[in-house]
Amino acid sequence: MSRRYELDLCRITACIMVIIIHAGSALYHSCPLYEPAFVPLCFISTAVRGSVPVFFMLTGLLMLSREKLALGHFFRRHVLRLAGLFLFWSVLYALGSRFSSGSFGSAYDFFYSVMAGHYHMWFIAAMVTCCLFIPILYAAIRGAKLDTRWLLGVFLFLVLLMQNCNLTPDPAYILNRFTLNFTFDYLPYLLYIIWGWYLGQREYGRRMLWLAPLVFLLTAVLTTVGNVWYSNYRGYADGWLFSYFSLPNFIMASAMFCFFLALKGHAFKHGKLIHRLSDCTLGVYLLHPLMLNILERFGVAVGLQHAVLSLLGVAALCAVLCFAVSYVAKKIPLVRNLL
């Protein structure tokens, strides 16, 4: 199967949009409504929200379109690897927060932080949970046979193991927090996985190259109007329609996805570079909160003065540094599998 560079570009774009979300979230929610920067900040914060569903849509297209899904390889390459990354980076971020605060605290608090994970690690846990169901979706869509042991494994892990972690005589908050990482609340993202596969089966003409951005822009503008109205109603900056399952985000994610699908067959001049940057996106996702914290410590942070420029500038700098670090790290044998 030839490399799908348009999907690589889609992944890179979505990754940068996620960095913008995390770089500007605190600034937007603390921005007074009377500030001139509020409306443009609201527009940017609204427009980038479709990026997270796009990652699940990409997963659906790539996984469910395979001619064969080898369960053993799939389990090791996706489920176990992502679970291992969650644990490793949760430990790293828990240690980092304690070093930066100058106080380690109790061992209990440390392990609780590890189980909880850093704020952005929810995505890894959600992807692990959804990946457990991908072979089931694959079998259902393709009419293929599924090893019963996979179904029993999903049942034992998500039901028996998770439920029994909450059956301790006294409140075991660490165990309870562990179960929240693999909650059934993440299963609606399976619909985005199926939707991504479905859209990937369609053919798109060149008209989609202007229609999709137009739909995306109009939806973003109308959604911004709704978020501004609701914020004024509440009296503070609020993300009424920020939910990844809101209708506007569904439309924006779909429009963005279809735009890149319409580029299928395009002759990309820098295909190898696009491929390499795309392979770095998981590392960028794992690294970027740490990089944002480092930049802030060096005085490079977003602020209300020149809010839009500072947000886009910090996000761009963070993206460049994270891609560079991830690119170099992937050349080191002992490190590449951690990104």
Short mmCIF file of N, CA, C and O in Angstrom, two decimals, residues 162-236:
data_model
loop_
_atom_site.label_atom_id
_atom_site.label_comp_id
_atom_site.label_asym_id
_atom_site.label_seq_id
_atom_site.Cartn_x
_atom_site.Cartn_y
_atom_site.Cartn_z
N MET A 162 -11.90 -3.93 35.95
CA MET A 162 -12.20 -2.54 36.30
C MET A 162 -13.20 -2.45 37.45
O MET A 162 -13.06 -1.64 38.36
N GLN A 163 -14.22 -3.30 37.41
CA GLN A 163 -15.24 -3.24 38.46
C GLN A 163 -14.69 -3.72 39.80
O GLN A 163 -15.00 -3.17 40.85
N ASN A 164 -13.83 -4.75 39.77
CA ASN A 164 -13.30 -5.27 41.02
C ASN A 164 -12.31 -4.32 41.67
O ASN A 164 -12.06 -4.40 42.88
N CYS A 165 -11.74 -3.42 40.90
CA CYS A 165 -10.87 -2.39 41.49
C CYS A 165 -11.67 -1.46 42.41
O CYS A 165 -11.10 -0.77 43.26
N ASN A 166 -12.98 -1.43 42.23
CA ASN A 166 -13.83 -0.56 43.04
C ASN A 166 -14.59 -1.30 44.14
O ASN A 166 -15.47 -0.73 44.77
N LEU A 167 -14.25 -2.58 44.37
CA LEU A 167 -14.97 -3.38 45.36
C LEU A 167 -14.19 -3.56 46.65
O LEU A 167 -14.48 -4.46 47.43
N THR A 168 -13.19 -2.70 46.88
CA THR A 168 -12.41 -2.80 48.11
C THR A 168 -13.25 -2.38 49.31
O THR A 168 -14.13 -1.51 49.19
N PRO A 169 -13.02 -2.96 50.50
CA PRO A 169 -13.82 -2.62 51.69
C PRO A 169 -13.75 -1.14 52.05
O PRO A 169 -14.75 -0.54 52.42
N ASP A 170 -12.55 -0.55 51.94
CA ASP A 170 -12.39 0.87 52.22
C ASP A 170 -12.09 1.58 50.90
O ASP A 170 -11.60 0.98 49.95
N PRO A 171 -12.37 2.88 50.86
CA PRO A 171 -12.10 3.61 49.61
C PRO A 171 -10.64 3.50 49.19
O PRO A 171 -9.74 3.87 49.93
N ALA A 172 -10.41 2.93 48.01
CA ALA A 172 -9.05 2.82 47.46
C ALA A 172 -8.98 3.80 46.30
O ALA A 172 -9.27 3.44 45.15
N TYR A 173 -8.61 5.02 46.59
CA TYR A 173 -8.71 6.09 45.60
C TYR A 173 -7.77 5.88 44.42
O TYR A 173 -8.08 6.27 43.29
N ILE A 174 -6.61 5.27 44.66
CA ILE A 174 -5.68 5.02 43.56
C ILE A 174 -6.29 4.02 42.57
O ILE A 174 -6.25 4.23 41.35
N LEU A 175 -6.86 2.93 43.09
CA LEU A 175 -7.49 1.95 42.22
C LEU A 175 -8.69 2.54 41.49
O LEU A 175 -8.91 2.29 40.31
N ASN A 176 -9.46 3.33 42.21
CA ASN A 176 -10.62 3.97 41.60
C ASN A 176 -10.19 4.91 40.49
O ASN A 176 -10.81 4.96 39.41
N ARG A 177 -9.11 5.65 40.74
CA ARG A 177 -8.62 6.58 39.70
C ARG A 177 -8.11 5.83 38.49
O ARG A 177 -8.26 6.28 37.35
N PHE A 178 -7.53 4.66 38.71
CA PHE A 178 -7.07 3.83 37.59
C PHE A 178 -8.23 3.42 36.70
O PHE A 178 -8.13 3.44 35.46
N THR A 179 -9.36 3.07 37.30
CA THR A 179 -10.51 2.64 36.49
C THR A 179 -11.06 3.79 35.65
O THR A 179 -11.60 3.55 34.57
N LEU A 180 -10.93 5.02 36.14
CA LEU A 180 -11.44 6.16 35.38
C LEU A 180 -10.67 6.39 34.09
O LEU A 180 -11.18 7.02 33.16
N ASN A 181 -9.44 5.88 34.02
CA ASN A 181 -8.66 6.02 32.79
C ASN A 181 -9.20 5.17 31.66
O ASN A 181 -8.91 5.44 30.49
N PHE A 182 -9.96 4.13 31.99
CA PHE A 182 -10.47 3.22 30.97
C PHE A 182 -11.98 3.11 31.09
O PHE A 182 -12.56 2.02 31.05
N THR A 183 -12.60 4.24 31.24
CA THR A 183 -14.04 4.29 31.44
C THR A 183 -14.81 4.08 30.14
O THR A 183 -14.31 4.39 29.05
N PHE A 184 -16.03 3.60 30.26
CA PHE A 184 -16.90 3.45 29.10
C PHE A 184 -17.31 4.80 28.53
O PHE A 184 -17.86 4.85 27.42
N ASP A 185 -17.04 5.87 29.26
CA ASP A 185 -17.36 7.20 28.74
C ASP A 185 -16.58 7.52 27.48
O ASP A 185 -16.94 8.44 26.73
N TYR A 186 -15.48 6.80 27.24
CA TYR A 186 -14.69 7.03 26.03
C TYR A 186 -15.24 6.32 24.80
O TYR A 186 -14.82 6.60 23.68
N LEU A 187 -16.17 5.39 25.01
CA LEU A 187 -16.64 4.58 23.89
C LEU A 187 -17.36 5.37 22.80
O LEU A 187 -17.35 4.93 21.64
N PRO A 188 -18.01 6.52 23.09
CA PRO A 188 -18.58 7.30 21.98
C PRO A 188 -17.57 7.68 20.90
O PRO A 188 -17.95 7.93 19.75
N TYR A 189 -16.28 7.73 21.26
CA TYR A 189 -15.27 8.04 20.24
C TYR A 189 -15.19 6.93 19.19
O TYR A 189 -14.64 7.16 18.10
N LEU A 190 -15.74 5.76 19.50
CA LEU A 190 -15.81 4.70 18.49
C LEU A 190 -16.63 5.15 17.28
O LEU A 190 -16.38 4.72 16.15
N LEU A 191 -17.60 6.02 17.52
CA LEU A 191 -18.41 6.53 16.41
C LEU A 191 -17.57 7.37 15.46
O LEU A 191 -17.77 7.34 14.24
N TYR A 192 -16.62 8.14 16.01
CA TYR A 192 -15.70 8.88 15.14
C TYR A 192 -14.78 7.93 14.38
O TYR A 192 -14.41 8.21 13.23
N ILE A 193 -14.40 6.83 15.01
CA ILE A 193 -13.57 5.84 14.33
C ILE A 193 -14.32 5.25 13.13
O ILE A 193 -13.77 5.14 12.02
N ILE A 194 -15.58 4.90 13.34
CA ILE A 194 -16.39 4.37 12.24
C ILE A 194 -16.63 5.43 11.18
O ILE A 194 -16.57 5.16 9.97
N TRP A 195 -16.89 6.66 11.62
CA TRP A 195 -17.15 7.77 10.70
C TRP A 195 -15.93 8.05 9.82
O TRP A 195 -16.06 8.31 8.62
N GLY A 196 -14.74 7.99 10.42
CA GLY A 196 -13.53 8.20 9.64
C GLY A 196 -13.35 7.14 8.57
O GLY A 196 -12.98 7.44 7.43
N TRP A 197 -13.63 5.88 8.93
CA TRP A 197 -13.56 4.79 7.94
C TRP A 197 -14.59 5.01 6.84
O TRP A 197 -14.28 4.86 5.64
N TYR A 198 -15.79 5.40 7.21
CA TYR A 198 -16.87 5.60 6.24
C TYR A 198 -16.52 6.70 5.25
O TYR A 198 -16.67 6.53 4.03
N LEU A 199 -16.04 7.84 5.76
CA LEU A 199 -15.67 8.94 4.87
C LEU A 199 -14.52 8.54 3.96
O LEU A 199 -14.45 8.99 2.81
N GLY A 200 -13.65 7.70 4.46
CA GLY A 200 -12.51 7.27 3.67
C GLY A 200 -12.86 6.37 2.51
O GLY A 200 -12.03 6.16 1.60
N GLN A 201 -14.08 5.82 2.50
CA GLN A 201 -14.51 4.96 1.40
C GLN A 201 -15.12 5.75 0.25
O GLN A 201 -15.40 5.20 -0.82
N ARG A 202 -15.33 7.05 0.46
CA ARG A 202 -15.95 7.89 -0.56
C ARG A 202 -14.89 8.48 -1.48
O ARG A 202 -13.72 8.59 -1.13
N GLU A 203 -15.32 8.89 -2.66
CA GLU A 203 -14.45 9.60 -3.60
C GLU A 203 -14.79 11.08 -3.57
O GLU A 203 -15.96 11.45 -3.53
N TYR A 204 -13.76 11.92 -3.58
CA TYR A 204 -13.97 13.37 -3.48
C TYR A 204 -13.33 14.07 -4.67
O TYR A 204 -12.16 13.84 -4.99
N GLY A 205 -14.12 14.93 -5.30
CA GLY A 205 -13.62 15.71 -6.42
C GLY A 205 -12.88 16.95 -5.94
O GLY A 205 -12.80 17.24 -4.75
N ARG A 206 -12.39 17.72 -6.90
CA ARG A 206 -11.63 18.93 -6.56
C ARG A 206 -12.52 19.99 -5.92
O ARG A 206 -12.02 20.90 -5.24
N ARG A 207 -13.82 19.88 -6.12
CA ARG A 207 -14.73 20.84 -5.50
C ARG A 207 -14.63 20.82 -3.99
O ARG A 207 -14.81 21.84 -3.32
N MET A 208 -14.29 19.66 -3.43
CA MET A 208 -14.18 19.53 -1.98
C MET A 208 -13.03 20.39 -1.44
O MET A 208 -13.05 20.77 -0.26
N LEU A 209 -12.06 20.73 -2.25
CA LEU A 209 -10.91 21.51 -1.80
C LEU A 209 -11.29 22.94 -1.45
O LEU A 209 -10.57 23.61 -0.70
N TRP A 210 -12.41 23.45 -2.00
CA TRP A 210 -12.88 24.77 -1.57
C TRP A 210 -14.17 24.67 -0.74
O TRP A 210 -14.42 25.51 0.13
N LEU A 211 -14.94 23.61 -0.97
CA LEU A 211 -16.19 23.46 -0.23
C LEU A 211 -15.93 23.13 1.24
O LEU A 211 -16.56 23.71 2.14
N ALA A 212 -14.99 22.22 1.50
CA ALA A 212 -14.70 21.82 2.89
C ALA A 212 -14.18 22.99 3.72
O ALA A 212 -14.66 23.22 4.83
N PRO A 213 -13.19 23.77 3.23
CA PRO A 213 -12.75 24.94 4.02
C PRO A 213 -13.86 25.95 4.24
O PRO A 213 -13.92 26.59 5.30
N LEU A 214 -14.73 26.11 3.23
CA LEU A 214 -15.84 27.06 3.38
C LEU A 214 -16.79 26.61 4.49
O LEU A 214 -17.20 27.41 5.34
N VAL A 215 -17.13 25.32 4.49
CA VAL A 215 -18.01 24.78 5.54
C VAL A 215 -17.33 24.91 6.90
O VAL A 215 -17.97 25.30 7.89
N PHE A 216 -16.05 24.60 6.94
CA PHE A 216 -15.29 24.71 8.19
C PHE A 216 -15.32 26.14 8.71
O PHE A 216 -15.61 26.38 9.90
N LEU A 217 -15.03 27.11 7.84
CA LEU A 217 -14.97 28.52 8.26
C LEU A 217 -16.33 29.03 8.71
O LEU A 217 -16.44 29.68 9.76
N LEU A 218 -17.38 28.73 7.95
CA LEU A 218 -18.73 29.20 8.31
C LEU A 218 -19.17 28.58 9.64
O LEU A 218 -19.75 29.27 10.49
N THR A 219 -18.88 27.31 9.83
CA THR A 219 -19.24 26.64 11.09
C THR A 219 -18.47 27.25 12.25
O THR A 219 -19.04 27.47 13.33
N ALA A 220 -17.19 27.53 12.04
CA ALA A 220 -16.37 28.12 13.10
C ALA A 220 -16.88 29.50 13.47
O ALA A 220 -16.93 29.86 14.66
N VAL A 221 -17.27 30.29 12.48
CA VAL A 221 -17.79 31.64 12.75
C VAL A 221 -19.10 31.57 13.52
O VAL A 221 -19.28 32.26 14.54
N LEU A 222 -20.03 30.73 13.06
CA LEU A 222 -21.33 30.62 13.73
C LEU A 222 -21.17 30.06 15.14
O LEU A 222 -21.87 30.50 16.07
N THR A 223 -20.26 29.11 15.31
CA THR A 223 -20.03 28.54 16.63
C THR A 223 -19.40 29.57 17.56
O THR A 223 -19.72 29.61 18.76
N THR A 224 -18.52 30.39 17.01
CA THR A 224 -17.93 31.46 17.81
C THR A 224 -19.00 32.43 18.29
O THR A 224 -18.99 32.87 19.46
N VAL A 225 -19.94 32.76 17.41
CA VAL A 225 -21.06 33.63 17.81
C VAL A 225 -21.83 33.01 18.97
O VAL A 225 -22.18 33.68 19.94
N GLY A 226 -22.06 31.70 18.88
CA GLY A 226 -22.77 31.01 19.95
C GLY A 226 -21.97 31.01 21.25
O GLY A 226 -22.53 31.26 22.33
N ASN A 227 -20.68 30.78 21.17
CA ASN A 227 -19.84 30.77 22.37
C ASN A 227 -19.71 32.16 22.98
O ASN A 227 -19.69 32.30 24.21
N VAL A 228 -19.63 33.19 22.13
CA VAL A 228 -19.57 34.57 22.64
C VAL A 228 -20.87 34.92 23.33
O VAL A 228 -20.89 35.52 24.42
N TRP A 229 -21.99 34.57 22.69
CA TRP A 229 -23.30 34.86 23.31
C TRP A 229 -23.43 34.18 24.66
O TRP A 229 -23.85 34.80 25.64
N TYR A 230 -23.06 32.90 24.73
CA TYR A 230 -23.20 32.17 25.97
C TYR A 230 -22.26 32.71 27.04
O TYR A 230 -22.62 32.76 28.22
N SER A 231 -21.08 33.11 26.64
CA SER A 231 -20.13 33.68 27.59
C SER A 231 -20.68 34.97 28.19
O SER A 231 -20.57 35.21 29.40
N ASN A 232 -21.26 35.80 27.35
CA ASN A 232 -21.86 37.04 27.86
C ASN A 232 -23.05 36.74 28.76
O ASN A 232 -23.30 37.45 29.74
N TYR A 233 -23.78 35.70 28.43
CA TYR A 233 -24.91 35.29 29.27
C TYR A 233 -24.44 34.83 30.64
O TYR A 233 -25.04 35.16 31.67
N ARG A 234 -23.31 34.08 30.67
CA ARG A 234 -22.78 33.58 31.94
C ARG A 234 -21.94 34.61 32.67
O ARG A 234 -21.74 34.51 33.89
N GLY A 235 -21.40 35.58 31.94
CA GLY A 235 -20.60 36.62 32.57
C GLY A 235 -19.11 36.31 32.61
O GLY A 235 -18.33 37.04 33.23
N TYR A 236 -18.68 35.24 31.96
CA TYR A 236 -17.26 34.90 31.89
C TYR A 236 -17.03 34.06 30.64
O TYR A 236 -17.97 33.52 30.04
#
